[in-house]
Amino acid sequence: MPKTESNAITLGTKAADFILPDAEGKLYELSSFSEKPALLVTFISNRCPFVVLLREALAQFALEYAPKGLQIVAINSNDAKAHPEETLARIGEEVANFGYAFPYLKDESQTVAKAYRAACTPDLFLFDSERRLAYHGQFDDARPGNGKPVTGADIRAAVDAVLLGQKPSDKQVASIGCNIKWLEGNEPSSLSHAA
């Protein structure tokens, strides 16, 4: 199974704006969540084994942390023409099947993935109340086949810190997953991994 690591991104980087649809056609933008003290933008997939491993835990985590002030937004940037399981309709099915209580949006043009310098699924970007990057690392250390339980320990610690107005630890382990399936000719020049 090919593995891609998330790009190194400077903490403190400002969240990029976006306007993206969910499967119902509702549009969301960065300012849609301005009242929330913490925002987790996560790039996911419907079929990547790394996401499949944690999607139920992600859904539960969202339910647990929403009352505390965390807003999660999931974005699917994969090429849906080459990978029909990544279409907007399939995104709607994922939301229904796994109880995602957060917007799951389609980045058809992949401009948002490029703006965030997302590289893999899952790729997690946690922003503080000023929408500056506070954490860009793994959900936890569970991987397909490594036998470790999916706990969300890393992201929980980071979110807890942000909600307390503190900075998460600088020791952040990069997320690893499937590479984003770029449209032909659209792969960012800074990425050298195979599609």
PDB file of N, CA and C in Angstrom, residues 8-65:
ATOM      1  N   ALA A   8       5.328  19.356   5.350  1.00  0.00           N
ATOM      2  CA  ALA A   8       5.698  20.198   6.491  1.00  0.00           C
ATOM      3  C   ALA A   8       5.171  21.605   6.232  1.00  0.00           C
ATOM      4  N   ILE A   9       4.377  22.124   7.158  1.00  0.00           N
ATOM      5  CA  ILE A   9       3.778  23.456   7.017  1.00  0.00           C
ATOM      6  C   ILE A   9       4.030  24.231   8.306  1.00  0.00           C
ATOM      7  N   THR A  10       4.411  25.475   8.166  1.00  0.00           N
ATOM      8  CA  THR A  10       4.761  26.290   9.323  1.00  0.00           C
ATOM      9  C   THR A  10       3.552  26.532  10.218  1.00  0.00           C
ATOM     10  N   LEU A  11       3.713  26.224  11.505  1.00  0.00           N
ATOM     11  CA  LEU A  11       2.641  26.537  12.454  1.00  0.00           C
ATOM     12  C   LEU A  11       2.448  28.051  12.491  1.00  0.00           C
ATOM     13  N   GLY A  12       1.200  28.463  12.663  1.00  0.00           N
ATOM     14  CA  GLY A  12       0.887  29.888  12.627  1.00  0.00           C
ATOM     15  C   GLY A  12       0.382  30.347  11.267  1.00  0.00           C
ATOM     16  N   THR A  13       0.511  29.470  10.251  1.00  0.00           N
ATOM     17  CA  THR A  13       0.001  29.801   8.918  1.00  0.00           C
ATOM     18  C   THR A  13      -1.503  30.036   8.989  1.00  0.00           C
ATOM     19  N   LYS A  14      -1.972  31.057   8.276  1.00  0.00           N
ATOM     20  CA  LYS A  14      -3.396  31.417   8.289  1.00  0.00           C
ATOM     21  C   LYS A  14      -4.192  30.434   7.426  1.00  0.00           C
ATOM     22  N   ALA A  15      -5.390  30.086   7.870  1.00  0.00           N
ATOM     23  CA  ALA A  15      -6.268  29.186   7.111  1.00  0.00           C
ATOM     24  C   ALA A  15      -6.666  29.838   5.792  1.00  0.00           C
ATOM     25  N   ALA A  16      -6.595  29.078   4.726  1.00  0.00           N
ATOM     26  CA  ALA A  16      -7.014  29.576   3.408  1.00  0.00           C
ATOM     27  C   ALA A  16      -8.540  29.535   3.313  1.00  0.00           C
ATOM     28  N   ASP A  17      -9.089  30.514   2.634  1.00  0.00           N
ATOM     29  CA  ASP A  17     -10.544  30.567   2.459  1.00  0.00           C
ATOM     30  C   ASP A  17     -10.967  29.522   1.428  1.00  0.00           C
ATOM     31  N   PHE A  18     -12.235  29.186   1.444  1.00  0.00           N
ATOM     32  CA  PHE A  18     -12.785  28.246   0.463  1.00  0.00           C
ATOM     33  C   PHE A  18     -14.284  28.462   0.364  1.00  0.00           C
ATOM     34  N   ILE A  19     -14.841  28.041  -0.751  1.00  0.00           N
ATOM     35  CA  ILE A  19     -16.299  27.941  -0.906  1.00  0.00           C
ATOM     36  C   ILE A  19     -16.530  26.608  -1.611  1.00  0.00           C
ATOM     37  N   LEU A  20     -17.096  25.641  -0.865  1.00  0.00           N
ATOM     38  CA  LEU A  20     -17.256  24.291  -1.394  1.00  0.00           C
ATOM     39  C   LEU A  20     -18.643  23.750  -1.052  1.00  0.00           C
ATOM     40  N   PRO A  21     -19.170  22.848  -1.910  1.00  0.00           N
ATOM     41  CA  PRO A  21     -20.501  22.274  -1.666  1.00  0.00           C
ATOM     42  C   PRO A  21     -20.456  20.943  -0.928  1.00  0.00           C
ATOM     43  N   ASP A  22     -21.539  20.657  -0.193  1.00  0.00           N
ATOM     44  CA  ASP A  22     -21.740  19.304   0.318  1.00  0.00           C
ATOM     45  C   ASP A  22     -22.648  18.567  -0.675  1.00  0.00           C
ATOM     46  N   ALA A  23     -23.001  17.328  -0.353  1.00  0.00           N
ATOM     47  CA  ALA A  23     -23.787  16.507  -1.285  1.00  0.00           C
ATOM     48  C   ALA A  23     -25.200  17.030  -1.484  1.00  0.00           C
ATOM     49  N   GLU A  24     -25.662  17.879  -0.562  1.00  0.00           N
ATOM     50  CA  GLU A  24     -27.000  18.467  -0.691  1.00  0.00           C
ATOM     51  C   GLU A  24     -26.972  19.757  -1.502  1.00  0.00           C
ATOM     52  N   GLY A  25     -25.774  20.185  -1.889  1.00  0.00           N
ATOM     53  CA  GLY A  25     -25.646  21.423  -2.659  1.00  0.00           C
ATOM     54  C   GLY A  25     -25.468  22.661  -1.814  1.00  0.00           C
ATOM     55  N   LYS A  26     -25.403  22.491  -0.490  1.00  0.00           N
ATOM     56  CA  LYS A  26     -25.189  23.645   0.391  1.00  0.00           C
ATOM     57  C   LYS A  26     -23.725  24.058   0.324  1.00  0.00           C
ATOM     58  N   LEU A  27     -23.498  25.363   0.204  1.00  0.00           N
ATOM     59  CA  LEU A  27     -22.134  25.878   0.126  1.00  0.00           C
ATOM     60  C   LEU A  27     -21.635  26.314   1.506  1.00  0.00           C
ATOM     61  N   TYR A  28     -20.395  25.978   1.776  1.00  0.00           N
ATOM     62  CA  TYR A  28     -19.738  26.381   3.023  1.00  0.00           C
ATOM     63  C   TYR A  28     -18.470  27.150   2.690  1.00  0.00           C
ATOM     64  N   GLU A  29     -18.142  28.109   3.533  1.00  0.00           N
ATOM     65  CA  GLU A  29     -16.868  28.813   3.397  1.00  0.00           C
ATOM     66  C   GLU A  29     -16.224  28.919   4.766  1.00  0.00           C
ATOM     67  N   LEU A  30     -15.001  29.381   4.780  1.00  0.00           N
ATOM     68  CA  LEU A  30     -14.267  29.465   6.044  1.00  0.00           C
ATOM     69  C   LEU A  30     -15.045  30.266   7.082  1.00  0.00           C
ATOM     70  N   SER A  31     -15.657  31.368   6.659  1.00  0.00           N
ATOM     71  CA  SER A  31     -16.372  32.239   7.594  1.00  0.00           C
ATOM     72  C   SER A  31     -17.660  31.611   8.139  1.00  0.00           C
ATOM     73  N   SER A  32     -18.095  30.481   7.533  1.00  0.00           N
ATOM     74  CA  SER A  32     -19.294  29.792   8.038  1.00  0.00           C
ATOM     75  C   SER A  32     -19.106  29.319   9.476  1.00  0.00           C
ATOM     76  N   PHE A  33     -17.850  29.215   9.902  1.00  0.00           N
ATOM     77  CA  PHE A  33     -17.551  28.647  11.225  1.00  0.00           C
ATOM     78  C   PHE A  33     -16.826  29.645  12.120  1.00  0.00           C
ATOM     79  N   SER A  34     -16.980  30.923  11.819  1.00  0.00           N
ATOM     80  CA  SER A  34     -16.185  31.954  12.501  1.00  0.00           C
ATOM     81  C   SER A  34     -16.425  32.019  14.005  1.00  0.00           C
ATOM     82  N   GLU A  35     -17.585  31.549  14.466  1.00  0.00           N
ATOM     83  CA  GLU A  35     -17.875  31.654  15.902  1.00  0.00           C
ATOM     84  C   GLU A  35     -17.238  30.522  16.710  1.00  0.00           C
ATOM     85  N   LYS A  36     -16.677  29.527  16.042  1.00  0.00           N
ATOM     86  CA  LYS A  36     -16.095  28.375  16.749  1.00  0.00           C
ATOM     87  C   LYS A  36     -14.651  28.668  17.161  1.00  0.00           C
ATOM     88  N   PRO A  37     -14.270  28.330  18.398  1.00  0.00           N
ATOM     89  CA  PRO A  37     -12.910  28.622  18.862  1.00  0.00           C
ATOM     90  C   PRO A  37     -11.832  27.723  18.264  1.00  0.00           C
ATOM     91  N   ALA A  38     -12.233  26.600  17.679  1.00  0.00           N
ATOM     92  CA  ALA A  38     -11.251  25.704  17.053  1.00  0.00           C
ATOM     93  C   ALA A  38     -11.866  25.110  15.791  1.00  0.00           C
ATOM     94  N   LEU A  39     -11.056  25.009  14.745  1.00  0.00           N
ATOM     95  CA  LEU A  39     -11.523  24.472  13.465  1.00  0.00           C
ATOM     96  C   LEU A  39     -10.532  23.421  12.974  1.00  0.00           C
ATOM     97  N   LEU A  40     -11.048  22.221  12.732  1.00  0.00           N
ATOM     98  CA  LEU A  40     -10.233  21.143  12.173  1.00  0.00           C
ATOM     99  C   LEU A  40     -10.652  20.913  10.731  1.00  0.00           C
ATOM    100  N   VAL A  41      -9.755  21.257   9.811  1.00  0.00           N
ATOM    101  CA  VAL A  41      -9.978  20.992   8.386  1.00  0.00           C
ATOM    102  C   VAL A  41      -9.245  19.698   8.074  1.00  0.00           C
ATOM    103  N   THR A  42      -9.986  18.675   7.658  1.00  0.00           N
ATOM    104  CA  THR A  42      -9.365  17.392   7.390  1.00  0.00           C
ATOM    105  C   THR A  42      -9.680  16.927   5.977  1.00  0.00           C
ATOM    106  N   PHE A  43      -8.637  16.602   5.250  1.00  0.00           N
ATOM    107  CA  PHE A  43      -8.781  16.083   3.893  1.00  0.00           C
ATOM    108  C   PHE A  43      -8.879  14.568   3.994  1.00  0.00           C
ATOM    109  N   ILE A  44     -10.015  14.023   3.534  1.00  0.00           N
ATOM    110  CA  ILE A  44     -10.249  12.585   3.650  1.00  0.00           C
ATOM    111  C   ILE A  44     -10.702  12.011   2.308  1.00  0.00           C
ATOM    112  N   SER A  45     -10.892  10.704   2.310  1.00  0.00           N
ATOM    113  CA  SER A  45     -11.290   9.963   1.125  1.00  0.00           C
ATOM    114  C   SER A  45     -12.378   8.987   1.534  1.00  0.00           C
ATOM    115  N   ASN A  46     -13.101   8.462   0.558  1.00  0.00           N
ATOM    116  CA  ASN A  46     -14.129   7.474   0.863  1.00  0.00           C
ATOM    117  C   ASN A  46     -13.594   6.050   0.872  1.00  0.00           C
ATOM    118  N   ARG A  47     -12.429   5.828   0.257  1.00  0.00           N
ATOM    119  CA  ARG A  47     -11.936   4.467   0.103  1.00  0.00           C
ATOM    120  C   ARG A  47     -10.535   4.229   0.649  1.00  0.00           C
ATOM    121  N   CYS A  48      -9.784   5.248   0.921  1.00  0.00           N
ATOM    122  CA  CYS A  48      -8.413   5.082   1.414  1.00  0.00           C
ATOM    123  C   CYS A  48      -8.414   4.260   2.704  1.00  0.00           C
ATOM    124  N   PRO A  49      -7.632   3.168   2.776  1.00  0.00           N
ATOM    125  CA  PRO A  49      -7.624   2.326   3.983  1.00  0.00           C
ATOM    126  C   PRO A  49      -7.237   3.084   5.251  1.00  0.00           C
ATOM    127  N   PHE A  50      -6.420   4.126   5.127  1.00  0.00           N
ATOM    128  CA  PHE A  50      -6.017   4.911   6.297  1.00  0.00           C
ATOM    129  C   PHE A  50      -7.211   5.684   6.864  1.00  0.00           C
ATOM    130  N   VAL A  51      -8.088   6.149   5.974  1.00  0.00           N
ATOM    131  CA  VAL A  51      -9.296   6.863   6.415  1.00  0.00           C
ATOM    132  C   VAL A  51     -10.353   5.873   6.890  1.00  0.00           C
ATOM    133  N   VAL A  52     -10.511   4.774   6.152  1.00  0.00           N
ATOM    134  CA  VAL A  52     -11.484   3.752   6.538  1.00  0.00           C
ATOM    135  C   VAL A  52     -11.213   3.278   7.968  1.00  0.00           C
ATOM    136  N   LEU A  53      -9.936   3.159   8.323  1.00  0.00           N
ATOM    137  CA  LEU A  53      -9.550   2.714   9.660  1.00  0.00           C
ATOM    138  C   LEU A  53     -10.073   3.646  10.758  1.00  0.00           C
ATOM    139  N   LEU A  54     -10.088   4.935  10.481  1.00  0.00           N
ATOM    140  CA  LEU A  54     -10.426   5.882  11.567  1.00  0.00           C
ATOM    141  C   LEU A  54     -11.742   6.620  11.388  1.00  0.00           C
ATOM    142  N   ARG A  55     -12.490   6.358  10.321  1.00  0.00           N
ATOM    143  CA  ARG A  55     -13.663   7.198  10.062  1.00  0.00           C
ATOM    144  C   ARG A  55     -14.734   7.107  11.148  1.00  0.00           C
ATOM    145  N   GLU A  56     -14.934   5.936  11.730  1.00  0.00           N
ATOM    146  CA  GLU A  56     -15.930   5.839  12.807  1.00  0.00           C
ATOM    147  C   GLU A  56     -15.452   6.585  14.046  1.00  0.00           C
ATOM    148  N   ALA A  57     -14.145   6.500  14.322  1.00  0.00           N
ATOM    149  CA  ALA A  57     -13.585   7.235  15.462  1.00  0.00           C
ATOM    150  C   ALA A  57     -13.645   8.737  15.209  1.00  0.00           C
ATOM    151  N   LEU A  58     -13.453   9.155  13.957  1.00  0.00           N
ATOM    152  CA  LEU A  58     -13.548  10.576  13.602  1.00  0.00           C
ATOM    153  C   LEU A  58     -14.972  11.068  13.824  1.00  0.00           C
ATOM    154  N   ALA A  59     -15.953  10.269  13.410  1.00  0.00           N
ATOM    155  CA  ALA A  59     -17.361  10.645  13.602  1.00  0.00           C
ATOM    156  C   ALA A  59     -17.678  10.785  15.088  1.00  0.00           C
ATOM    157  N   GLN A  60     -17.186   9.854  15.905  1.00  0.00           N
ATOM    158  CA  GLN A  60     -17.427   9.887  17.351  1.00  0.00           C
ATOM    159  C   GLN A  60     -16.719  11.078  17.997  1.00  0.00           C
ATOM    160  N   PHE A  61     -15.480  11.311  17.566  1.00  0.00           N
ATOM    161  CA  PHE A  61     -14.685  12.439  18.059  1.00  0.00           C
ATOM    162  C   PHE A  61     -15.412  13.755  17.802  1.00  0.00           C
ATOM    163  N   ALA A  62     -15.984  13.886  16.607  1.00  0.00           N
ATOM    164  CA  ALA A  62     -16.715  15.109  16.250  1.00  0.00           C
ATOM    165  C   ALA A  62     -17.908  15.325  17.171  1.00  0.00           C
ATOM    166  N   LEU A  63     -18.644  14.261  17.444  1.00  0.00           N
ATOM    167  CA  LEU A  63     -19.814  14.368  18.332  1.00  0.00           C
ATOM    168  C   LEU A  63     -19.393  14.750  19.748  1.00  0.00           C
ATOM    169  N   GLU A  64     -18.284  14.188  20.187  1.00  0.00           N
ATOM    170  CA  GLU A  64     -17.800  14.432  21.543  1.00  0.00           C
ATOM    171  C   GLU A  64     -17.282  15.859  21.722  1.00  0.00           C
ATOM    172  N   TYR A  65     -16.616  16.386  20.670  1.00  0.00           N
ATOM    173  CA  TYR A  65     -15.951  17.676  20.808  1.00  0.00           C
ATOM    174  C   TYR A  65     -16.763  18.872  20.303  1.00  0.00           C
TER     175      TYR A  65
END
